[in-house]
GROMACS .gro file of N, CA and C in nm:
model
  459
    1MET      N    1  -1.577  -7.073  -5.716
    1MET     CA    2  -1.544  -7.035  -5.521
    1MET      C    3  -1.614  -7.067  -5.488
    2ALA      N    4  -1.675  -7.095  -5.343
    2ALA     CA    5  -1.844  -7.209  -5.277
    2ALA      C    6  -1.869  -7.047  -5.208
    3ASP      N    7  -1.999  -6.983  -5.213
    3ASP     CA    8  -2.027  -6.879  -5.170
    3ASP      C    9  -2.131  -6.962  -5.035
    4LYS      N   10  -2.126  -7.053  -4.970
    4LYS     CA   11  -2.144  -7.109  -4.834
    4LYS      C   12  -2.093  -7.191  -4.768
    5PRO      N   13  -2.084  -7.180  -4.680
    5PRO     CA   14  -2.028  -7.176  -4.495
    5PRO      C   15  -2.041  -7.378  -4.570
    6GLU      N   16  -2.158  -7.388  -4.572
    6GLU     CA   17  -2.205  -7.597  -4.566
    6GLU      C   18  -2.077  -7.627  -4.705
    7GLU      N   19  -2.066  -7.560  -4.802
    7GLU     CA   20  -2.008  -7.616  -4.997
    7GLU      C   21  -1.839  -7.619  -4.810
    8PHE      N   22  -1.817  -7.574  -4.748
    8PHE     CA   23  -1.664  -7.652  -4.734
    8PHE      C   24  -1.618  -7.737  -4.641
    9ALA      N   25  -1.821  -7.798  -4.579
    9ALA     CA   26  -1.817  -7.935  -4.455
    9ALA      C   27  -1.782  -8.009  -4.532
   10LEU      N   28  -1.699  -8.107  -4.459
   10LEU     CA   29  -1.607  -8.201  -4.510
   10LEU      C   30  -1.741  -8.260  -4.441
   11ASP      N   31  -1.803  -8.407  -4.559
   11ASP     CA   32  -1.842  -8.488  -4.533
   11ASP      C   33  -1.847  -8.552  -4.409
   12ALA      N   34  -1.878  -8.657  -4.335
   12ALA     CA   35  -1.898  -8.721  -4.201
   12ALA      C   36  -1.767  -8.828  -4.225
   13GLU      N   37  -1.842  -8.882  -4.393
   13GLU     CA   38  -1.766  -9.039  -4.461
   13GLU      C   39  -1.657  -8.992  -4.446
   14ILE      N   40  -1.599  -8.902  -4.538
   14ILE     CA   41  -1.431  -8.848  -4.608
   14ILE      C   42  -1.397  -8.868  -4.418
   15ALA      N   43  -1.470  -8.738  -4.412
   15ALA     CA   44  -1.385  -8.671  -4.287
   15ALA      C   45  -1.330  -8.794  -4.192
   16GLY      N   46  -1.357  -8.944  -4.152
   16GLY     CA   47  -1.361  -9.076  -4.136
   16GLY      C   48  -1.252  -9.148  -4.232
   17MET      N   49  -1.289  -9.141  -4.337
   17MET     CA   50  -1.161  -9.202  -4.391
   17MET      C   51  -1.066  -9.147  -4.390
   18LEU      N   52  -1.038  -8.970  -4.364
   18LEU     CA   53  -0.945  -8.954  -4.410
   18LEU      C   54  -0.839  -8.947  -4.275
   19GLY      N   55  -0.919  -8.963  -4.160
   19GLY     CA   56  -0.898  -9.006  -4.007
   19GLY      C   57  -0.824  -9.120  -4.045
   20SER      N   58  -0.867  -9.240  -4.046
   20SER     CA   59  -0.827  -9.340  -4.023
   20SER      C   60  -0.674  -9.351  -4.152
   21ALA      N   61  -0.672  -9.264  -4.160
   21ALA     CA   62  -0.591  -9.321  -4.313
   21ALA      C   63  -0.421  -9.244  -4.301
   22LEU      N   64  -0.489  -9.219  -4.132
   22LEU     CA   65  -0.328  -9.102  -4.055
   22LEU      C   66  -0.306  -9.193  -3.980
   23GLN      N   67  -0.175  -9.216  -4.036
   23GLN     CA   68  -0.029  -9.310  -3.865
   23GLN      C   69   0.040  -9.203  -3.792
   24ALA      N   70  -0.019  -9.196  -3.641
   24ALA     CA   71   0.062  -9.180  -3.632
   24ALA      C   72   0.286  -9.177  -3.628
   25PRO      N   73   0.311  -9.129  -3.646
   25PRO     CA   74   0.461  -9.054  -3.564
   25PRO      C   75   0.547  -9.169  -3.524
   26ARG      N   76   0.625  -9.260  -3.537
   26ARG     CA   77   0.674  -9.340  -3.524
   26ARG      C   78   0.834  -9.247  -3.418
   27LEU      N   79   0.874  -9.322  -3.254
   27LEU     CA   80   0.959  -9.233  -3.203
   27LEU      C   81   1.043  -9.319  -3.190
   28ALA      N   82   1.125  -9.315  -3.115
   28ALA     CA   83   1.185  -9.405  -3.076
   28ALA      C   84   1.198  -9.374  -2.974
   29ALA      N   85   1.209  -9.498  -2.887
   29ALA     CA   86   1.173  -9.547  -2.731
   29ALA      C   87   1.212  -9.396  -2.644
   30PRO      N   88   1.326  -9.368  -2.686
   30PRO     CA   89   1.425  -9.280  -2.578
   30PRO      C   90   1.378  -9.158  -2.529
   31LEU      N   91   1.297  -9.148  -2.709
   31LEU     CA   92   1.240  -9.025  -2.712
   31LEU      C   93   1.098  -8.975  -2.676
   32ARG      N   94   0.979  -9.193  -2.722
   32ARG     CA   95   0.882  -9.107  -2.682
   32ARG      C   96   0.885  -9.080  -2.513
   33GLU      N   97   0.971  -9.156  -2.454
   33GLU     CA   98   0.986  -9.211  -2.299
   33GLU      C   99   1.058  -9.123  -2.247
   34ARG      N  100   1.073  -9.050  -2.253
   34ARG     CA  101   1.109  -8.804  -2.233
   34ARG      C  102   0.997  -8.758  -2.298
   35LEU      N  103   0.960  -8.784  -2.409
   35LEU     CA  104   0.838  -8.685  -2.353
   35LEU      C  105   0.695  -8.685  -2.330
   36ARG      N  106   0.695  -8.871  -2.257
   36ARG     CA  107   0.572  -8.910  -2.248
   36ARG      C  108   0.624  -8.874  -2.059
   37GLU      N  109   0.804  -8.831  -2.003
   37GLU     CA  110   0.759  -8.783  -1.891
   37GLU      C  111   0.775  -8.595  -1.877
   38ARG      N  112   0.813  -8.554  -1.954
   38ARG     CA  113   0.734  -8.386  -1.982
   38ARG      C  114   0.613  -8.348  -1.971
   39VAL      N  115   0.534  -8.450  -2.061
   39VAL     CA  116   0.330  -8.427  -2.044
   39VAL      C  117   0.347  -8.448  -1.916
   40LEU      N  118   0.356  -8.576  -1.856
   40LEU     CA  119   0.333  -8.531  -1.694
   40LEU      C  120   0.365  -8.486  -1.608
   41GLU      N  121   0.503  -8.444  -1.587
   41GLU     CA  122   0.596  -8.380  -1.551
   41GLU      C  123   0.494  -8.217  -1.553
   42ARG      N  124   0.458  -8.131  -1.670
   42ARG     CA  125   0.358  -8.033  -1.645
   42ARG      C  126   0.242  -8.047  -1.630
   43ALA      N  127   0.143  -8.199  -1.659
   43ALA     CA  128   0.051  -8.174  -1.637
   43ALA      C  129   0.082  -8.197  -1.497
   44ALA      N  130   0.142  -8.224  -1.409
   44ALA     CA  131   0.171  -8.200  -1.251
   44ALA      C  132   0.157  -8.110  -1.173
   45GLY      N  133   0.268  -8.011  -1.242
   45GLY     CA  134   0.299  -7.878  -1.226
   45GLY      C  135   0.342  -7.942  -1.115
   46ILE      N  136   0.469  -8.030  -1.149
   46ILE     CA  137   0.582  -7.997  -1.122
   46ILE      C  138   0.752  -7.989  -1.213
   47HIS      N  139   0.815  -7.995  -1.116
   47HIS     CA  140   1.008  -7.890  -1.147
   47HIS      C  141   1.037  -8.023  -1.132
   48VAL      N  142   1.054  -8.081  -1.196
   48VAL     CA  143   1.226  -8.142  -1.217
   48VAL      C  144   1.392  -8.130  -1.333
   49VAL      N  145   1.474  -8.173  -1.220
   49VAL     CA  146   1.592  -8.109  -1.267
   49VAL      C  147   1.654  -8.303  -1.273
   50ARG      N  148   1.666  -8.305  -1.363
   50ARG     CA  149   1.715  -8.457  -1.403
   50ARG      C  150   1.864  -8.432  -1.407
   51ALA      N  151   1.890  -8.568  -1.327
   51ALA     CA  152   2.068  -8.576  -1.276
   51ALA      C  153   2.119  -8.530  -1.415
   52GLU      N  154   2.130  -8.524  -1.502
   52GLU     CA  155   2.220  -8.469  -1.646
   52GLU      C  156   2.202  -8.385  -1.677
   53ALA      N  157   2.113  -8.253  -1.622
   53ALA     CA  158   2.034  -8.170  -1.659
   53ALA      C  159   2.120  -8.111  -1.607
   54GLY      N  160   2.097  -7.954  -1.617
   54GLY     CA  161   2.119  -7.807  -1.572
   54GLY      C  162   2.258  -7.783  -1.556
   55THR      N  163   2.338  -7.675  -1.550
   55THR     CA  164   2.449  -7.665  -1.609
   55THR      C  165   2.497  -7.640  -1.486
   56TRP      N  166   2.695  -7.716  -1.420
   56TRP     CA  167   2.758  -7.722  -1.338
   56TRP      C  168   2.835  -7.552  -1.343
   57VAL      N  169   2.833  -7.506  -1.202
   57VAL     CA  170   2.995  -7.350  -1.257
   57VAL      C  171   3.022  -7.379  -1.189
   58THR      N  172   3.140  -7.346  -1.186
   58THR     CA  173   3.277  -7.246  -1.093
   58THR      C  174   3.193  -7.186  -1.013
   59LEU      N  175   3.229  -7.157  -0.884
   59LEU     CA  176   3.160  -7.074  -0.785
   59LEU      C  177   3.331  -7.030  -0.734
   60MET      N  178   3.420  -7.103  -0.720
   60MET     CA  179   3.544  -7.113  -0.620
   60MET      C  180   3.630  -7.211  -0.677
   61PRO      N  181   3.725  -7.209  -0.673
   61PRO     CA  182   3.829  -7.332  -0.705
   61PRO      C  183   3.834  -7.428  -0.584
   62GLY      N  184   3.772  -7.572  -0.645
   62GLY     CA  185   3.728  -7.681  -0.608
   62GLY      C  186   3.541  -7.730  -0.530
   63ILE      N  187   3.529  -7.641  -0.608
   63ILE     CA  188   3.369  -7.559  -0.580
   63ILE      C  189   3.266  -7.515  -0.667
   64SER      N  190   3.158  -7.589  -0.731
   64SER     CA  191   3.034  -7.594  -0.804
   64SER      C  192   2.935  -7.585  -0.761
   65ILE      N  193   2.886  -7.520  -0.832
   65ILE     CA  194   2.717  -7.562  -0.831
   65ILE      C  195   2.638  -7.509  -0.974
   66LYS      N  196   2.516  -7.620  -0.913
   66LYS     CA  197   2.418  -7.640  -0.990
   66LYS      C  198   2.286  -7.592  -0.981
   67ARG      N  199   2.180  -7.455  -0.974
   67ARG     CA  200   2.169  -7.443  -0.983
   67ARG      C  201   1.986  -7.517  -1.015
   68LEU      N  202   1.885  -7.578  -0.829
   68LEU     CA  203   1.773  -7.651  -0.907
   68LEU      C  204   1.670  -7.605  -0.889
   69HIS      N  205   1.688  -7.467  -0.896
   69HIS     CA  206   1.527  -7.374  -0.834
   69HIS      C  207   1.583  -7.238  -0.754
   70GLN      N  208   1.504  -7.150  -0.780
   70GLN     CA  209   1.498  -6.970  -0.758
   70GLN      C  210   1.409  -6.941  -0.718
   71ASP      N  211   1.309  -6.909  -0.623
   71ASP     CA  212   1.234  -6.853  -0.574
   71ASP      C  213   1.284  -6.716  -0.579
   72ARG      N  214   1.256  -6.554  -0.633
   72ARG     CA  215   1.252  -6.477  -0.660
   72ARG      C  216   1.181  -6.358  -0.563
   73GLU      N  217   1.075  -6.433  -0.555
   73GLU     CA  218   0.935  -6.368  -0.379
   73GLU      C  219   1.049  -6.331  -0.255
   74ALA      N  220   1.096  -6.482  -0.262
   74ALA     CA  221   1.089  -6.506  -0.146
   74ALA      C  222   1.326  -6.518  -0.115
   75GLY      N  223   1.344  -6.509  -0.270
   75GLY     CA  224   1.542  -6.441  -0.246
   75GLY      C  225   1.560  -6.599  -0.167
   76SER      N  226   1.517  -6.648  -0.247
   76SER     CA  227   1.636  -6.819  -0.186
   76SER      C  228   1.651  -6.857  -0.296
   77GLU      N  229   1.724  -6.960  -0.298
   77GLU     CA  230   1.736  -7.079  -0.431
   77GLU      C  231   1.787  -7.191  -0.348
   78THR      N  232   1.743  -7.287  -0.428
   78THR     CA  233   1.838  -7.436  -0.398
   78THR      C  234   1.884  -7.533  -0.503
   79ASN      N  235   2.025  -7.523  -0.443
   79ASN     CA  236   2.133  -7.555  -0.562
   79ASN      C  237   2.194  -7.671  -0.495
   80LEU      N  238   2.232  -7.745  -0.579
   80LEU     CA  239   2.383  -7.877  -0.548
   80LEU      C  240   2.516  -7.864  -0.569
   81TRP      N  241   2.574  -7.829  -0.452
   81TRP     CA  242   2.714  -7.823  -0.450
   81TRP      C  243   2.863  -7.953  -0.393
   82ARG      N  244   2.901  -7.928  -0.575
   82ARG     CA  245   2.993  -8.018  -0.584
   82ARG      C  246   3.147  -7.937  -0.502
   83LEU      N  247   3.182  -8.022  -0.395
   83LEU     CA  248   3.298  -8.010  -0.344
   83LEU      C  249   3.361  -8.164  -0.327
   84SER      N  250   3.520  -8.067  -0.463
   84SER     CA  251   3.656  -8.100  -0.450
   84SER      C  252   3.728  -8.146  -0.319
   85ALA      N  253   3.786  -8.197  -0.300
   85ALA     CA  254   3.863  -8.326  -0.149
   85ALA      C  255   3.947  -8.177  -0.147
   86GLY      N  256   3.940  -8.178  -0.014
   86GLY     CA  257   4.035  -8.042  -0.020
   86GLY      C  258   3.972  -7.863  -0.054
   87ALA      N  259   3.803  -7.884  -0.060
   87ALA     CA  260   3.790  -7.789  -0.076
   87ALA      C  261   3.718  -7.735   0.032
   88ILE      N  262   3.668  -7.614   0.047
   88ILE     CA  263   3.669  -7.483   0.141
   88ILE      C  264   3.562  -7.351   0.194
   89ILE      N  265   3.464  -7.423   0.199
   89ILE     CA  266   3.382  -7.262   0.184
   89ILE      C  267   3.411  -7.151   0.302
   90PRO      N  268   3.448  -7.067   0.297
   90PRO     CA  269   3.492  -6.993   0.337
   90PRO      C  270   3.367  -6.901   0.465
   91GLU      N  271   3.458  -6.891   0.641
   91GLU     CA  272   3.346  -6.823   0.713
   91GLU      C  273   3.213  -6.726   0.621
   92HIS      N  274   3.112  -6.692   0.605
   92HIS     CA  275   3.012  -6.601   0.657
   92HIS      C  276   2.902  -6.620   0.660
   93ASP      N  277   2.775  -6.476   0.679
   93ASP     CA  278   2.671  -6.430   0.822
   93ASP      C  279   2.574  -6.479   0.754
   94HIS      N  280   2.501  -6.556   0.786
   94HIS     CA  281   2.351  -6.574   0.706
   94HIS      C  282   2.243  -6.508   0.709
   95ARG      N  283   2.187  -6.392   0.648
   95ARG     CA  284   2.081  -6.329   0.647
   95ARG      C  285   1.994  -6.379   0.674
   96SER      N  286   1.945  -6.488   0.616
   96SER     CA  287   1.834  -6.587   0.632
   96SER      C  288   1.829  -6.713   0.638
   97ASP      N  289   1.764  -6.798   0.668
   97ASP     CA  290   1.794  -6.983   0.720
   97ASP      C  291   1.895  -6.993   0.607
   98GLU      N  292   1.951  -7.127   0.641
   98GLU     CA  293   1.989  -7.203   0.520
   98GLU      C  294   2.033  -7.374   0.525
   99GLU      N  295   1.986  -7.411   0.439
   99GLU     CA  296   1.962  -7.584   0.476
   99GLU      C  297   2.087  -7.613   0.397
  100CYS      N  298   2.110  -7.748   0.474
  100CYS     CA  299   2.213  -7.782   0.432
  100CYS      C  300   2.186  -7.938   0.445
  101LEU      N  301   2.138  -8.031   0.322
  101LEU     CA  302   2.180  -8.238   0.340
  101LEU      C  303   2.311  -8.219   0.320
  102VAL      N  304   2.338  -8.294   0.343
  102VAL     CA  305   2.492  -8.368   0.282
  102VAL      C  306   2.388  -8.484   0.183
  103VAL      N  307   2.446  -8.457   0.042
  103VAL     CA  308   2.416  -8.614   0.038
  103VAL      C  309   2.568  -8.726  -0.046
  104GLU      N  310   2.626  -8.709  -0.031
  104GLU     CA  311   2.717  -8.762  -0.078
  104GLU      C  312   2.881  -8.737   0.035
  105GLY      N  313   2.903  -8.797   0.048
  105GLY     CA  314   3.085  -8.777   0.116
  105GLY      C  315   3.122  -8.696   0.248
  106SER      N  316   3.184  -8.583   0.304
  106SER     CA  317   3.138  -8.562   0.443
  106SER      C  318   3.230  -8.394   0.451
  107ILE      N  319   3.176  -8.316   0.532
  107ILE     CA  320   3.302  -8.210   0.559
  107ILE      C  321   3.274  -8.221   0.704
  108LEU      N  322   3.402  -8.126   0.764
  108LEU     CA  323   3.383  -8.073   0.861
  108LEU      C  324   3.363  -7.949   0.810
  109GLN      N  325   3.314  -7.898   1.007
  109GLN     CA  326   3.297  -7.756   1.076
  109GLN      C  327   3.312  -7.796   1.222
  110GLY      N  328   3.422  -7.697   1.268
  110GLY     CA  329   3.461  -7.708   1.373
  110GLY      C  330   3.506  -7.802   1.448
  111GLY      N  331   3.565  -7.845   1.365
  111GLY     CA  332   3.594  -8.047   1.405
  111GLY      C  333   3.506  -8.093   1.443
  112VAL      N  334   3.356  -8.110   1.440
  112VAL     CA  335   3.261  -8.196   1.364
  112VAL      C  336   3.225  -8.226   1.216
  113GLU      N  337   3.207  -8.347   1.210
  113GLU     CA  338   3.198  -8.455   1.054
  113GLU      C  339   3.080  -8.460   1.067
  114TYR      N  340   3.041  -8.424   0.971
  114TYR     CA  341   2.843  -8.489   0.823
  114TYR      C  342   2.943  -8.537   0.746
  115ARG      N  343   2.765  -8.630   0.727
  115ARG     CA  344   2.783  -8.737   0.672
  115ARG      C  345   2.664  -8.718   0.558
  116ALA      N  346   2.704  -8.829   0.464
  116ALA     CA  347   2.589  -8.798   0.349
  116ALA      C  348   2.448  -8.902   0.478
  117GLY      N  349   2.328  -8.799   0.449
  117GLY     CA  350   2.204  -8.834   0.502
  117GLY      C  351   2.288  -8.750   0.702
  118ASP      N  352   2.345  -8.657   0.637
  118ASP     CA  353   2.358  -8.554   0.834
  118ASP      C  354   2.249  -8.441   0.727
  119TYR      N  355   2.186  -8.337   0.801
  119TYR     CA  356   2.104  -8.235   0.787
  119TYR      C  357   2.118  -8.080   0.895
  120LEU      N  358   2.210  -8.014   0.753
  120LEU     CA  359   2.224  -7.911   0.911
  120LEU      C  360   2.123  -7.842   0.869
  121LEU      N  361   2.078  -7.719   0.970
  121LEU     CA  362   2.034  -7.554   0.957
  121LEU      C  363   2.056  -7.473   1.024
  122ALA      N  364   2.089  -7.334   0.922
  122ALA     CA  365   2.191  -7.240   0.974
  122ALA      C  366   2.055  -7.153   1.011
  123PRO      N  367   2.014  -7.045   1.148
  123PRO     CA  368   1.972  -7.032   1.100
  123PRO      C  369   2.019  -6.858   1.061
  124ALA      N  370   1.912  -6.782   1.044
  124ALA     CA  371   1.942  -6.677   1.033
  124ALA      C  372   1.976  -6.580   1.081
  125GLY      N  373   2.097  -6.441   1.098
  125GLY     CA  374   2.210  -6.395   1.195
  125GLY      C  375   2.278  -6.502   1.269
  126SER      N  376   2.313  -6.624   1.187
  126SER     CA  377   2.390  -6.687   1.201
  126SER      C  378   2.496  -6.658   1.218
  127HIS      N  379   2.659  -6.712   1.246
  127HIS     CA  380   2.799  -6.668   1.131
  127HIS      C  381   2.812  -6.850   1.130
  128HIS      N  382   2.889  -6.904   1.089
  128HIS     CA  383   2.964  -6.957   0.945
  128HIS      C  384   3.067  -6.986   0.981
  129GLU      N  385   3.181  -7.053   1.034
  129GLU     CA  386   3.292  -7.115   1.036
  129GLU      C  387   3.339  -7.170   0.864
  130PRO      N  388   3.434  -7.163   0.866
  130PRO     CA  389   3.478  -7.239   0.748
  130PRO      C  390   3.408  -7.336   0.740
  131LEU      N  391   3.357  -7.420   0.609
  131LEU     CA  392   3.348  -7.564   0.631
  131LEU      C  393   3.456  -7.634   0.529
  132HIS      N  394   3.449  -7.709   0.561
  132HIS     CA  395   3.612  -7.809   0.491
  132HIS      C  396   3.566  -7.949   0.490
  133SER      N  397   3.571  -8.027   0.305
  133SER     CA  398   3.617  -8.112   0.272
  133SER      C  399   3.661  -8.156   0.246
  134PRO      N  400   3.747  -8.265   0.272
  134PRO     CA  401   3.920  -8.313   0.338
  134PRO      C  402   3.915  -8.389   0.188
  135HIS      N  403   3.785  -8.500   0.169
  135HIS     CA  404   3.729  -8.587   0.071
  135HIS      C  405   3.680  -8.568  -0.093
  136GLY      N  406   3.591  -8.394  -0.016
  136GLY     CA  407   3.479  -8.410  -0.119
  136GLY      C  408   3.353  -8.431  -0.091
  137ALA      N  409   3.285  -8.395  -0.182
  137ALA     CA  410   3.135  -8.424  -0.109
  137ALA      C  411   3.058  -8.318  -0.245
  138LEU      N  412   2.917  -8.356  -0.267
  138LEU     CA  413   2.838  -8.318  -0.229
  138LEU      C  414   2.654  -8.250  -0.185
  139LEU      N  415   2.657  -8.151  -0.162
  139LEU     CA  416   2.551  -8.118  -0.060
  139LEU      C  417   2.458  -8.098  -0.155
  140LEU      N  418   2.353  -8.058  -0.079
  140LEU     CA  419   2.218  -7.986  -0.151
  140LEU      C  420   2.178  -7.862  -0.025
  141ILE      N  421   2.184  -7.775  -0.135
  141ILE     CA  422   2.187  -7.601  -0.023
  141ILE      C  423   2.088  -7.535  -0.011
  142ARG      N  424   2.019  -7.532   0.059
  142ARG     CA  425   1.870  -7.433   0.018
  142ARG      C  426   1.947  -7.252   0.118
  143SER      N  427   1.929  -7.159   0.040
  143SER     CA  428   1.965  -7.020   0.109
  143SER      C  429   1.973  -6.930   0.084
  144GLN      N  430   1.937  -6.860   0.097
  144GLN     CA  431   1.920  -6.697   0.047
  144GLN      C  432   1.979  -6.708  -0.091
  145THR      N  433   1.966  -6.648  -0.167
  145THR     CA  434   2.038  -6.644  -0.323
  145THR      C  435   2.204  -6.567  -0.336
  146LEU      N  436   2.287  -6.619  -0.361
  146LEU     CA  437   2.412  -6.641  -0.363
  146LEU      C  438   2.441  -6.463  -0.406
  147ARG      N  439   2.370  -6.434  -0.545
  147ARG     CA  440   2.356  -6.278  -0.540
  147ARG      C  441   2.370  -6.260  -0.462
  148SER      N  442   2.302  -6.236  -0.352
  148SER     CA  443   2.272  -6.113  -0.266
  148SER      C  444   2.352  -6.129  -0.139
  149TYR      N  445   2.408  -6.314  -0.124
  149TYR     CA  446   2.495  -6.343  -0.062
  149TYR      C  447   2.668  -6.337  -0.077
  150PHE      N  448   2.660  -6.296  -0.228
  150PHE     CA  449   2.797  -6.187  -0.235
  150PHE      C  450   2.787  -6.072  -0.207
  151SER      N  451   2.709  -5.979  -0.288
  151SER     CA  452   2.667  -5.886  -0.281
  151SER      C  453   2.660  -5.812  -0.130
  152ALA      N  454   2.684  -5.870  -0.014
  152ALA     CA  455   2.649  -5.839   0.079
  152ALA      C  456   2.813  -5.886   0.139
  153THR      N  457   2.843  -5.930   0.148
  153THR     CA  458   2.999  -5.952   0.159
  153THR      C  459   3.020  -5.833   0.099
   0.00000   0.00000   0.00000
């Protein structure tokens, strides 16, 4: 057994030979690309939810949501809402601002049609009449947390 720390030190030449003998693991291209993207996302401090990631949860018949982000301090969240043809979001009140971007399809409110690319802002204290989607829609909605919404109704 060695008594002196220097006896454990590797000779620089031996360390160099060991290092050059190592081979990087071979990763399949898709795995290598996903790993690269994850490293870059974390390095940049960006939160990314891929289209195929996340879970769609049925909120009510014909309406599913996928959470993209939740800000617990602000009590808000950003979700994708998928409305099937004929789906209706019931009337409701807003305790905080609600932002909605129609990504695909269309919705009707009060006889007015909103299509892909249209942005709606329902300010805090406003009342939403029922929203109807005759042909289906995909919405990006930033609002108070759904939990607080349902506990208030």
